[in-house]
Amino acid sequence: MKKFSMLLCPLFFVFCLLFGACRNTNAVYSIYADGEYESTLSERNAYLLSDPDRVKEKIESEKNLVLVLIGAAWCPYCASDVGPIDERFRQSTLFTELEKIYYIDADDSQRSTETIMEFNRAYGWNMRTRIPCLMAVREQTLVAVITDETFTAIEDRTERIDAFFSFIEQSVDSK
């Protein structure tokens, strides 16, 4: 019996780790699956559902790049972009290094504006208060944000997402 319980403990631990990881990626999937707009986000995605304080802690403690997406299921642009952003990220060289995009759910328009303004105030960034807001941050410096003029000038949303990730990949490669 003792051998059986010794074998069972590590298996239970691994199961908890795997189940916890699945549940976390499913959290963002569930947000969009229950939304009014269609989304192509898969159940197994690279998003980690987080609150703004947890993301700030990560930004302040991390020397490497941190990717953050602020979005909401009520936003048709977020619903159409969340899947392609995940897909492009998983195809990028960044995926093996970063493994996740921190996702902040702005469940209403007031909260989305407040959340983005909170980041602006905390770090002295000057970014628009629109969602979806995809940010790349390194050492508390905003490297790129998909809501700025560089990327919003690109009409096609898939091209915009690709340009954002290409820019980030090039900036990482040049360091």
Tab-separated table of N, CA, C and O in Angstrom, residues 48-172:
chain	number	residue	atom	x	y	z
A	48	LEU	N	-2.554	33.715	-20.701
A	48	LEU	CA	-2.640	33.494	-19.261
A	48	LEU	C	-3.513	34.607	-18.701
A	48	LEU	O	-3.115	35.778	-18.721
A	49	LEU	N	-4.706	34.262	-18.249
A	49	LEU	CA	-5.634	35.244	-17.704
A	49	LEU	C	-5.025	35.855	-16.446
A	49	LEU	O	-4.640	35.144	-15.529
A	50	SER	N	-4.907	37.180	-16.425
A	50	SER	CA	-4.230	37.876	-15.330
A	50	SER	C	-4.978	39.149	-14.988
A	50	SER	O	-5.744	39.658	-15.792
A	51	ASP	N	-4.700	39.665	-13.811
A	51	ASP	CA	-5.241	40.979	-13.465
A	51	ASP	C	-4.131	42.012	-13.636
A	51	ASP	O	-2.951	41.651	-13.701
A	52	PRO	N	-4.474	43.300	-13.733
A	52	PRO	CA	-3.456	44.329	-13.983
A	52	PRO	C	-2.316	44.339	-12.957
A	52	PRO	O	-1.160	44.537	-13.327
A	53	ASP	N	-2.624	44.101	-11.687
A	53	ASP	CA	-1.568	44.107	-10.659
A	53	ASP	C	-0.563	42.983	-10.873
A	53	ASP	O	0.643	43.185	-10.727
A	54	ARG	N	-1.054	41.797	-11.226
A	54	ARG	CA	-0.154	40.671	-11.486
A	54	ARG	C	0.727	40.958	-12.699
A	54	ARG	O	1.917	40.627	-12.716
A	55	VAL	N	0.150	41.574	-13.722
A	55	VAL	CA	0.922	41.907	-14.918
A	55	VAL	C	1.981	42.957	-14.584
A	55	VAL	O	3.126	42.857	-15.029
A	56	LYS	N	1.620	43.953	-13.777
A	56	LYS	CA	2.602	44.965	-13.370
A	56	LYS	C	3.759	44.334	-12.605
A	56	LYS	O	4.919	44.693	-12.821
A	57	GLU	N	3.455	43.394	-11.718
A	57	GLU	CA	4.512	42.684	-10.987
A	57	GLU	C	5.447	41.981	-11.955
A	57	GLU	O	6.670	42.012	-11.786
A	58	LYS	N	4.886	41.330	-12.960
A	58	LYS	CA	5.692	40.627	-13.960
A	58	LYS	C	6.555	41.621	-14.749
A	58	LYS	O	7.743	41.386	-14.958
A	59	ILE	N	5.954	42.728	-15.161
A	59	ILE	CA	6.692	43.751	-15.911
A	59	ILE	C	7.844	44.301	-15.080
A	59	ILE	O	8.951	44.503	-15.576
A	60	GLU	N	7.602	44.531	-13.810
A	60	GLU	CA	8.617	45.123	-12.934
A	60	GLU	C	9.715	44.149	-12.538
A	60	GLU	O	10.818	44.566	-12.219
A	61	SER	N	9.437	42.849	-12.582
A	61	SER	CA	10.442	41.867	-12.175
A	61	SER	C	11.172	41.223	-13.348
A	61	SER	O	12.223	40.633	-13.164
A	62	GLU	N	10.643	41.373	-14.535
A	62	GLU	CA	11.173	40.673	-15.698
A	62	GLU	C	12.130	41.546	-16.503
A	62	GLU	O	11.835	42.686	-16.817
A	63	LYS	N	13.277	40.989	-16.839
A	63	LYS	CA	14.242	41.687	-17.692
A	63	LYS	C	13.966	41.392	-19.166
A	63	LYS	O	14.294	42.176	-20.036
A	64	ASN	N	13.371	40.233	-19.435
A	64	ASN	CA	13.049	39.849	-20.809
A	64	ASN	C	11.741	40.500	-21.249
A	64	ASN	O	11.062	41.153	-20.465
A	65	LEU	N	11.383	40.235	-22.459
A	65	LEU	CA	10.162	40.754	-23.049
A	65	LEU	C	8.926	40.156	-22.370
A	65	LEU	O	8.917	38.985	-22.006
A	66	VAL	N	7.900	40.975	-22.203
A	66	VAL	CA	6.602	40.540	-21.681
A	66	VAL	C	5.550	41.014	-22.675
A	66	VAL	O	5.547	42.182	-23.072
A	67	LEU	N	4.668	40.112	-23.092
A	67	LEU	CA	3.568	40.467	-23.981
A	67	LEU	C	2.276	40.500	-23.174
A	67	LEU	O	2.015	39.597	-22.379
A	68	VAL	N	1.483	41.556	-23.401
A	68	VAL	CA	0.232	41.753	-22.679
A	68	VAL	C	-0.854	42.124	-23.682
A	68	VAL	O	-0.632	42.979	-24.532
A	69	LEU	N	-2.009	41.481	-23.556
A	69	LEU	CA	-3.161	41.838	-24.375
A	69	LEU	C	-4.301	42.229	-23.450
A	69	LEU	O	-4.668	41.475	-22.556
A	70	ILE	N	-4.834	43.433	-23.666
A	70	ILE	CA	-6.035	43.875	-22.963
A	70	ILE	C	-7.168	43.780	-23.971
A	70	ILE	O	-7.088	44.356	-25.056
A	71	GLY	N	-8.187	43.019	-23.621
A	71	GLY	CA	-9.295	42.828	-24.544
A	71	GLY	C	-10.580	42.514	-23.806
A	71	GLY	O	-10.603	42.419	-22.586
A	72	ALA	N	-11.660	42.343	-24.571
A	72	ALA	CA	-12.967	42.037	-23.992
A	72	ALA	C	-13.838	41.336	-25.026
A	72	ALA	O	-13.785	41.663	-26.217
A	73	ALA	N	-14.644	40.411	-24.564
A	73	ALA	CA	-15.508	39.654	-25.467
A	73	ALA	C	-16.589	40.524	-26.108
A	73	ALA	O	-17.070	40.211	-27.189
A	74	TRP	N	-16.964	41.634	-25.471
A	74	TRP	CA	-17.995	42.515	-26.033
A	74	TRP	C	-17.460	43.356	-27.190
A	74	TRP	O	-18.224	43.983	-27.913
A	75	CYS	N	-16.154	43.352	-27.381
A	75	CYS	CA	-15.508	44.146	-28.431
A	75	CYS	C	-15.346	43.285	-29.686
A	75	CYS	O	-14.638	42.281	-29.658
A	76	PRO	N	-15.969	43.667	-30.812
A	76	PRO	CA	-15.861	42.843	-32.021
A	76	PRO	C	-14.430	42.750	-32.553
A	76	PRO	O	-14.040	41.721	-33.108
A	77	TYR	N	-13.630	43.795	-32.357
A	77	TYR	CA	-12.238	43.767	-32.815
A	77	TYR	C	-11.408	42.807	-31.975
A	77	TYR	O	-10.551	42.087	-32.488
A	78	CYS	N	-11.661	42.785	-30.674
A	78	CYS	CA	-10.960	41.847	-29.789
A	78	CYS	C	-11.298	40.414	-30.187
A	78	CYS	O	-10.413	39.564	-30.296
A	79	ALA	N	-12.580	40.154	-30.403
A	79	ALA	CA	-13.022	38.809	-30.767
A	79	ALA	C	-12.392	38.350	-32.083
A	79	ALA	O	-12.002	37.194	-32.220
A	80	SER	N	-12.261	39.273	-33.032
A	80	SER	CA	-11.666	38.883	-34.318
A	80	SER	C	-10.144	38.786	-34.243
A	80	SER	O	-9.540	38.045	-35.007
A	81	ASP	N	-9.506	39.485	-33.309
A	81	ASP	CA	-8.039	39.501	-33.227
A	81	ASP	C	-7.447	38.479	-32.266
A	81	ASP	O	-6.304	38.059	-32.434
A	82	VAL	N	-8.181	38.073	-31.250
A	82	VAL	CA	-7.611	37.226	-30.204
A	82	VAL	C	-7.081	35.894	-30.760
A	82	VAL	O	-6.012	35.436	-30.356
A	83	GLY	N	-7.783	35.300	-31.712
A	83	GLY	CA	-7.326	34.061	-32.333
A	83	GLY	C	-6.086	34.260	-33.194
A	83	GLY	O	-5.076	33.568	-33.011
A	84	PRO	N	-6.122	35.215	-34.151
A	84	PRO	CA	-4.934	35.449	-34.984
A	84	PRO	C	-3.689	35.897	-34.188
A	84	PRO	O	-2.575	35.543	-34.541
A	85	ILE	N	-3.882	36.644	-33.108
A	85	ILE	CA	-2.731	37.032	-32.284
A	85	ILE	C	-2.105	35.785	-31.670
A	85	ILE	O	-0.885	35.602	-31.709
A	86	ASP	N	-2.935	34.912	-31.104
A	86	ASP	CA	-2.437	33.661	-30.519
A	86	ASP	C	-1.740	32.811	-31.568
A	86	ASP	O	-0.637	32.308	-31.343
A	87	GLU	N	-2.367	32.664	-32.729
A	87	GLU	CA	-1.801	31.849	-33.800
A	87	GLU	C	-0.452	32.389	-34.272
A	87	GLU	O	0.513	31.643	-34.417
A	88	ARG	N	-0.377	33.700	-34.494
A	88	ARG	CA	0.889	34.311	-34.962
A	88	ARG	C	1.964	34.202	-33.897
A	88	ARG	O	3.122	33.932	-34.192
A	89	PHE	N	1.594	34.376	-32.634
A	89	PHE	CA	2.547	34.244	-31.531
A	89	PHE	C	3.110	32.825	-31.477
A	89	PHE	O	4.319	32.637	-31.340
A	90	ARG	N	2.273	31.830	-31.629
A	90	ARG	CA	2.714	30.436	-31.571
A	90	ARG	C	3.643	30.091	-32.743
A	90	ARG	O	4.462	29.180	-32.630
A	91	GLN	N	3.521	30.803	-33.859
A	91	GLN	CA	4.390	30.576	-35.018
A	91	GLN	C	5.708	31.344	-34.900
A	91	GLN	O	6.641	31.082	-35.643
A	92	SER	N	5.774	32.272	-33.982
A	92	SER	CA	6.945	33.144	-33.882
A	92	SER	C	8.081	32.497	-33.094
A	92	SER	O	7.880	31.534	-32.357
A	93	THR	N	9.252	33.057	-33.258
A	93	THR	CA	10.405	32.617	-32.481
A	93	THR	C	10.255	33.014	-31.006
A	93	THR	O	10.922	32.460	-30.149
A	94	LEU	N	9.361	33.940	-30.721
A	94	LEU	CA	9.138	34.394	-29.349
A	94	LEU	C	8.462	33.330	-28.488
A	94	LEU	O	8.643	33.299	-27.278
A	95	PHE	N	7.676	32.459	-29.109
A	95	PHE	CA	6.878	31.493	-28.367
A	95	PHE	C	7.736	30.577	-27.502
A	95	PHE	O	7.410	30.331	-26.340
A	96	THR	N	8.830	30.091	-28.044
A	96	THR	CA	9.669	29.171	-27.263
A	96	THR	C	10.302	29.871	-26.068
A	96	THR	O	10.536	29.256	-25.040
A	97	GLU	N	10.552	31.150	-26.202
A	97	GLU	CA	11.166	31.910	-25.106
A	97	GLU	C	10.139	32.390	-24.076
A	97	GLU	O	10.344	32.277	-22.880
A	98	LEU	N	9.006	32.900	-24.539
A	98	LEU	CA	8.035	33.526	-23.641
A	98	LEU	C	6.905	32.594	-23.204
A	98	LEU	O	6.394	32.729	-22.097
A	99	GLU	N	6.474	31.735	-24.098
A	99	GLU	CA	5.432	30.737	-23.869
A	99	GLU	C	4.027	31.282	-23.617
A	99	GLU	O	3.071	30.546	-23.699
A	100	LYS	N	3.866	32.555	-23.265
A	100	LYS	CA	2.528	33.053	-22.969
A	100	LYS	C	2.398	34.543	-23.253
A	100	LYS	O	3.372	35.277	-23.293
A	101	ILE	N	1.145	34.921	-23.413
A	101	ILE	CA	0.752	36.323	-23.494
A	101	ILE	C	-0.157	36.558	-22.296
A	101	ILE	O	-1.135	35.830	-22.100
A	102	TYR	N	0.165	37.533	-21.486
A	102	TYR	CA	-0.690	37.860	-20.342
A	102	TYR	C	-1.938	38.554	-20.867
A	102	TYR	O	-1.842	39.504	-21.627
A	103	TYR	N	-3.091	38.059	-20.465
A	103	TYR	CA	-4.359	38.592	-20.940
A	103	TYR	C	-5.112	39.261	-19.794
A	103	TYR	O	-5.333	38.652	-18.744
A	104	ILE	N	-5.505	40.514	-19.995
A	104	ILE	CA	-6.310	41.252	-19.031
A	104	ILE	C	-7.689	41.426	-19.637
A	104	ILE	O	-7.828	42.006	-20.714
A	105	ASP	N	-8.699	40.919	-18.940
A	105	ASP	CA	-10.075	41.006	-19.418
A	105	ASP	C	-10.679	42.334	-18.977
A	105	ASP	O	-10.880	42.570	-17.795
A	106	ALA	N	-10.928	43.189	-19.944
A	106	ALA	CA	-11.589	44.476	-19.680
A	106	ALA	C	-13.072	44.247	-19.929
A	106	ALA	O	-13.558	44.438	-21.031
A	107	ASP	N	-13.767	43.812	-18.904
A	107	ASP	CA	-15.144	43.367	-19.097
A	107	ASP	C	-16.136	44.470	-19.415
A	107	ASP	O	-17.267	44.204	-19.770
A	108	ASP	N	-15.727	45.736	-19.303
A	108	ASP	CA	-16.577	46.832	-19.784
A	108	ASP	C	-15.685	47.951	-20.312
A	108	ASP	O	-14.490	47.985	-20.056
A	109	SER	N	-16.264	48.859	-21.083
A	109	SER	CA	-15.451	49.893	-21.737
A	109	SER	C	-14.796	50.824	-20.735
A	109	SER	O	-13.680	51.293	-20.956
A	110	GLN	N	-15.453	51.086	-19.618
A	110	GLN	CA	-14.855	51.928	-18.579
A	110	GLN	C	-13.587	51.276	-18.036
A	110	GLN	O	-12.565	51.919	-17.872
A	111	ARG	N	-13.656	49.975	-17.766
A	111	ARG	CA	-12.499	49.269	-17.221
A	111	ARG	C	-11.361	49.207	-18.241
A	111	ARG	O	-10.205	49.311	-17.872
A	112	SER	N	-11.676	49.048	-19.527
A	112	SER	CA	-10.610	48.981	-20.531
A	112	SER	C	-9.844	50.293	-20.574
A	112	SER	O	-8.611	50.307	-20.593
A	113	THR	N	-10.549	51.403	-20.546
A	113	THR	CA	-9.901	52.717	-20.551
A	113	THR	C	-9.085	52.916	-19.285
A	113	THR	O	-7.925	53.342	-19.338
A	114	GLU	N	-9.659	52.602	-18.133
A	114	GLU	CA	-8.962	52.760	-16.857
A	114	GLU	C	-7.712	51.890	-16.779
A	114	GLU	O	-6.675	52.325	-16.290
A	115	THR	N	-7.801	50.658	-17.271
A	115	THR	CA	-6.658	49.743	-17.222
A	115	THR	C	-5.506	50.277	-18.065
A	115	THR	O	-4.358	50.303	-17.621
A	116	ILE	N	-5.808	50.702	-19.275
A	116	ILE	CA	-4.747	51.230	-20.140
A	116	ILE	C	-4.169	52.514	-19.556
A	116	ILE	O	-2.950	52.706	-19.530
A	117	MET	N	-5.017	53.390	-19.034
A	117	MET	CA	-4.533	54.627	-18.415
A	117	MET	C	-3.680	54.327	-17.184
A	117	MET	O	-2.709	55.036	-16.906
A	118	GLU	N	-4.023	53.275	-16.454
A	118	GLU	CA	-3.238	52.866	-15.290
A	118	GLU	C	-1.809	52.507	-15.700
A	118	GLU	O	-0.851	52.891	-15.036
A	119	PHE	N	-1.666	51.778	-16.804
A	119	PHE	CA	-0.325	51.462	-17.318
A	119	PHE	C	0.381	52.738	-17.774
A	119	PHE	O	1.569	52.917	-17.531
A	120	ASN	N	-0.333	53.622	-18.444
A	120	ASN	CA	0.251	54.900	-18.880
A	120	ASN	C	0.808	55.675	-17.690
A	120	ASN	O	1.929	56.195	-17.739
A	121	ARG	N	0.026	55.786	-16.627
A	121	ARG	CA	0.463	56.524	-15.432
A	121	ARG	C	1.623	55.829	-14.717
A	121	ARG	O	2.581	56.466	-14.308
A	122	ALA	N	1.516	54.525	-14.562
A	122	ALA	CA	2.529	53.783	-13.809
A	122	ALA	C	3.905	53.843	-14.462
A	122	ALA	O	4.921	53.919	-13.765
A	123	TYR	N	3.935	53.806	-15.784
A	123	TYR	CA	5.225	53.714	-16.474
A	123	TYR	C	5.549	54.926	-17.349
A	123	TYR	O	6.569	54.936	-18.026
A	124	GLY	N	4.686	55.914	-17.372
A	124	GLY	CA	4.935	57.100	-18.185
A	124	GLY	C	4.826	56.829	-19.669
A	124	GLY	O	5.448	57.516	-20.477
A	125	TRP	N	4.028	55.834	-20.030
A	125	TRP	CA	3.837	55.518	-21.437
A	125	TRP	C	2.765	56.427	-22.007
A	125	TRP	O	1.928	56.946	-21.300
A	126	ASN	N	2.806	56.593	-23.308
A	126	ASN	CA	1.787	57.393	-23.982
A	126	ASN	C	1.155	56.528	-25.065
A	126	ASN	O	1.576	56.540	-26.208
A	127	MET	N	0.160	55.747	-24.671
A	127	MET	CA	-0.510	54.907	-25.661
A	127	MET	C	-2.003	55.195	-25.652
A	127	MET	O	-2.546	55.697	-24.674
A	128	ARG	N	-2.629	54.893	-26.750
A	128	ARG	CA	-4.071	55.119	-26.883
A	128	ARG	C	-4.847	54.192	-25.959
A	128	ARG	O	-4.350	53.141	-25.562
A	129	THR	N	-6.077	54.576	-25.676
A	129	THR	CA	-6.896	53.792	-24.764
A	129	THR	C	-7.877	52.888	-25.496
A	129	THR	O	-8.981	52.673	-25.056
A	130	ARG	N	-7.474	52.361	-26.607
A	130	ARG	CA	-8.333	51.485	-27.394
A	130	ARG	C	-7.999	50.021	-27.126
A	130	ARG	O	-6.855	49.688	-26.815
A	131	ILE	N	-9.008	49.177	-27.299
A	131	ILE	CA	-8.763	47.747	-27.253
A	131	ILE	C	-9.148	47.157	-28.601
A	131	ILE	O	-9.970	47.754	-29.308
A	132	PRO	N	-8.555	46.065	-29.016
A	132	PRO	CA	-7.543	45.326	-28.284
A	132	PRO	C	-6.238	46.120	-28.197
A	132	PRO	O	-5.877	46.830	-29.132
A	133	CYS	N	-5.587	45.984	-27.082
A	133	CYS	CA	-4.324	46.671	-26.845
A	133	CYS	C	-3.254	45.612	-26.583
A	133	CYS	O	-3.204	45.032	-25.500
A	134	LEU	N	-2.449	45.329	-27.589
A	134	LEU	CA	-1.369	44.352	-27.480
A	134	LEU	C	-0.074	45.106	-27.257
A	134	LEU	O	0.311	45.935	-28.078
A	135	MET	N	0.574	44.830	-26.127
A	135	MET	CA	1.797	45.541	-25.745
A	135	MET	C	2.976	44.583	-25.650
A	135	MET	O	2.820	43.458	-25.176
A	136	ALA	N	4.131	45.065	-26.048
A	136	ALA	CA	5.391	44.367	-25.829
A	136	ALA	C	6.220	45.271	-24.923
A	136	ALA	O	6.458	46.436	-25.254
A	137	VAL	N	6.628	44.730	-23.777
A	137	VAL	CA	7.320	45.515	-22.762
A	137	VAL	C	8.630	44.829	-22.397
A	137	VAL	O	8.665	43.616	-22.194
A	138	ARG	N	9.696	45.612	-22.301
A	138	ARG	CA	10.982	45.087	-21.831
A	138	ARG	C	11.563	46.081	-20.833
A	138	ARG	O	11.695	47.259	-21.139
A	139	GLU	N	11.864	45.589	-19.647
A	139	GLU	CA	12.439	46.406	-18.573
A	139	GLU	C	11.620	47.674	-18.337
A	139	GLU	O	12.163	48.774	-18.278
A	140	GLN	N	10.311	47.504	-18.234
A	140	GLN	CA	9.352	48.571	-17.964
A	140	GLN	C	9.268	49.619	-19.073
A	140	GLN	O	8.688	50.680	-18.895
A	141	THR	N	9.835	49.309	-20.238
A	141	THR	CA	9.778	50.208	-21.386
A	141	THR	C	8.866	49.591	-22.438
A	141	THR	O	9.013	48.416	-22.784
A	142	LEU	N	7.957	50.393	-22.937
A	142	LEU	CA	7.047	49.941	-23.972
A	142	LEU	C	7.808	49.866	-25.295
A	142	LEU	O	8.231	50.880	-25.835
A	143	VAL	N	8.016	48.661	-25.786
A	143	VAL	CA	8.755	48.445	-27.032
A	143	VAL	C	7.843	48.703	-28.229
A	143	VAL	O	8.236	49.331	-29.202
A	144	ALA	N	6.612	48.206	-28.135
A	144	ALA	CA	5.629	48.398	-29.211
A	144	ALA	C	4.243	48.144	-28.647
A	144	ALA	O	4.071	47.383	-27.710
A	145	VAL	N	3.273	48.813	-29.250
A	145	VAL	CA	1.876	48.593	-28.892
A	145	VAL	C	1.065	48.617	-30.176
A	145	VAL	O	1.275	49.486	-31.028
A	146	ILE	N	0.196	47.651	-30.345
A	146	ILE	CA	-0.517	47.506	-31.607
A	146	ILE	C	-1.526	48.632	-31.841
A	146	ILE	O	-2.009	48.809	-32.943
A	147	THR	N	-1.834	49.420	-30.822
A	147	THR	CA	-2.775	50.528	-31.007
A	147	THR	C	-2.086	51.819	-31.444
A	147	THR	O	-2.752	52.821	-31.624
A	148	ASP	N	-0.769	51.817	-31.619
A	148	ASP	CA	-0.128	53.074	-32.039
A	148	ASP	C	-0.151	53.236	-33.556
A	148	ASP	O	-0.513	52.333	-34.294
A	149	GLU	N	0.217	54.416	-34.017
A	149	GLU	CA	0.106	54.781	-35.427
A	149	GLU	C	0.870	53.855	-36.360
A	149	GLU	O	0.461	53.622	-37.484
A	150	THR	N	1.982	53.308	-35.888
A	150	THR	CA	2.792	52.424	-36.719
A	150	THR	C	1.965	51.254	-37.239
A	150	THR	O	2.072	50.867	-38.391
A	151	PHE	N	1.139	50.707	-36.373
A	151	PHE	CA	0.385	49.513	-36.733
A	151	PHE	C	-1.056	49.812	-37.142
A	151	PHE	O	-1.608	49.106	-37.972
A	152	THR	N	-1.671	50.864	-36.594
A	152	THR	CA	-3.054	51.169	-36.968
A	152	THR	C	-3.146	51.689	-38.399
A	152	THR	O	-4.218	51.657	-38.985
A	153	ALA	N	-2.039	52.150	-38.956
A	153	ALA	CA	-2.036	52.608	-40.344
A	153	ALA	C	-2.243	51.436	-41.311
A	153	ALA	O	-2.624	51.639	-42.457
A	154	ILE	N	-2.009	50.224	-40.846
A	154	ILE	CA	-2.208	49.036	-41.678
A	154	ILE	C	-3.674	48.635	-41.568
A	154	ILE	O	-4.152	48.291	-40.490
A	155	GLU	N	-4.391	48.717	-42.664
A	155	GLU	CA	-5.836	48.449	-42.668
A	155	GLU	C	-6.176	47.006	-42.338
A	155	GLU	O	-7.047	46.739	-41.537
A	156	ASP	N	-5.494	46.054	-42.980
A	156	ASP	CA	-5.797	44.644	-42.790
A	156	ASP	C	-5.323	44.187	-41.401
A	156	ASP	O	-4.150	44.316	-41.057
A	157	ARG	N	-6.242	43.666	-40.612
A	157	ARG	CA	-5.935	43.314	-39.224
A	157	ARG	C	-4.899	42.191	-39.133
A	157	ARG	O	-4.038	42.206	-38.257
A	158	THR	N	-4.967	41.204	-40.024
A	158	THR	CA	-3.989	40.116	-40.007
A	158	THR	C	-2.601	40.643	-40.341
A	158	THR	O	-1.614	40.256	-39.711
A	159	GLU	N	-2.520	41.545	-41.312
A	159	GLU	CA	-1.235	42.160	-41.655
A	159	GLU	C	-0.707	42.993	-40.498
A	159	GLU	O	0.499	43.035	-40.242
A	160	ARG	N	-1.601	43.676	-39.800
A	160	ARG	CA	-1.214	44.488	-38.646
A	160	ARG	C	-0.600	43.609	-37.555
A	160	ARG	O	0.447	43.936	-36.985
A	161	ILE	N	-1.234	42.495	-37.274
A	161	ILE	CA	-0.731	41.561	-36.256
A	161	ILE	C	0.620	41.005	-36.686
A	161	ILE	O	1.562	40.941	-35.893
A	162	ASP	N	0.736	40.630	-37.958
A	162	ASP	CA	2.000	40.106	-38.478
A	162	ASP	C	3.105	41.160	-38.396
A	162	ASP	O	4.233	40.859	-38.004
A	163	ALA	N	2.786	42.405	-38.745
A	163	ALA	CA	3.777	43.483	-38.675
A	163	ALA	C	4.243	43.706	-37.236
A	163	ALA	O	5.435	43.916	-36.992
A	164	PHE	N	3.315	43.646	-36.298
A	164	PHE	CA	3.665	43.807	-34.885
A	164	PHE	C	4.660	42.730	-34.454
A	164	PHE	O	5.717	43.032	-33.901
A	165	PHE	N	4.333	41.468	-34.730
A	165	PHE	CA	5.222	40.380	-34.309
A	165	PHE	C	6.545	40.404	-35.068
A	165	PHE	O	7.596	40.118	-34.484
A	166	SER	N	6.528	40.756	-36.336
A	166	SER	CA	7.787	40.873	-37.094
A	166	SER	C	8.676	41.947	-36.481
A	166	SER	O	9.887	41.759	-36.332
A	167	PHE	N	8.073	43.075	-36.110
A	167	PHE	CA	8.828	44.162	-35.472
A	167	PHE	C	9.452	43.682	-34.156
A	167	PHE	O	10.630	43.937	-33.890
A	168	ILE	N	8.666	42.994	-33.341
A	168	ILE	CA	9.155	42.502	-32.051
A	168	ILE	C	10.254	41.474	-32.255
A	168	ILE	O	11.293	41.504	-31.590
A	169	GLU	N	10.067	40.558	-33.187
A	169	GLU	CA	11.084	39.525	-33.462
A	169	GLU	C	12.391	40.172	-33.894
A	169	GLU	O	13.477	39.766	-33.469
A	170	GLN	N	12.309	41.202	-34.749
A	170	GLN	CA	13.517	41.886	-35.198
A	170	GLN	C	14.195	42.617	-34.040
A	170	GLN	O	15.416	42.623	-33.942
A	171	SER	N	13.416	43.224	-33.157
A	171	SER	CA	14.025	43.937	-32.034
A	171	SER	C	14.666	42.977	-31.052
A	171	SER	O	15.691	43.288	-30.458
A	172	VAL	N	14.110	41.781	-30.894
A	172	VAL	CA	14.701	40.763	-30.016
A	172	VAL	C	15.976	40.229	-30.650
A	172	VAL	O	16.986	40.045	-29.971
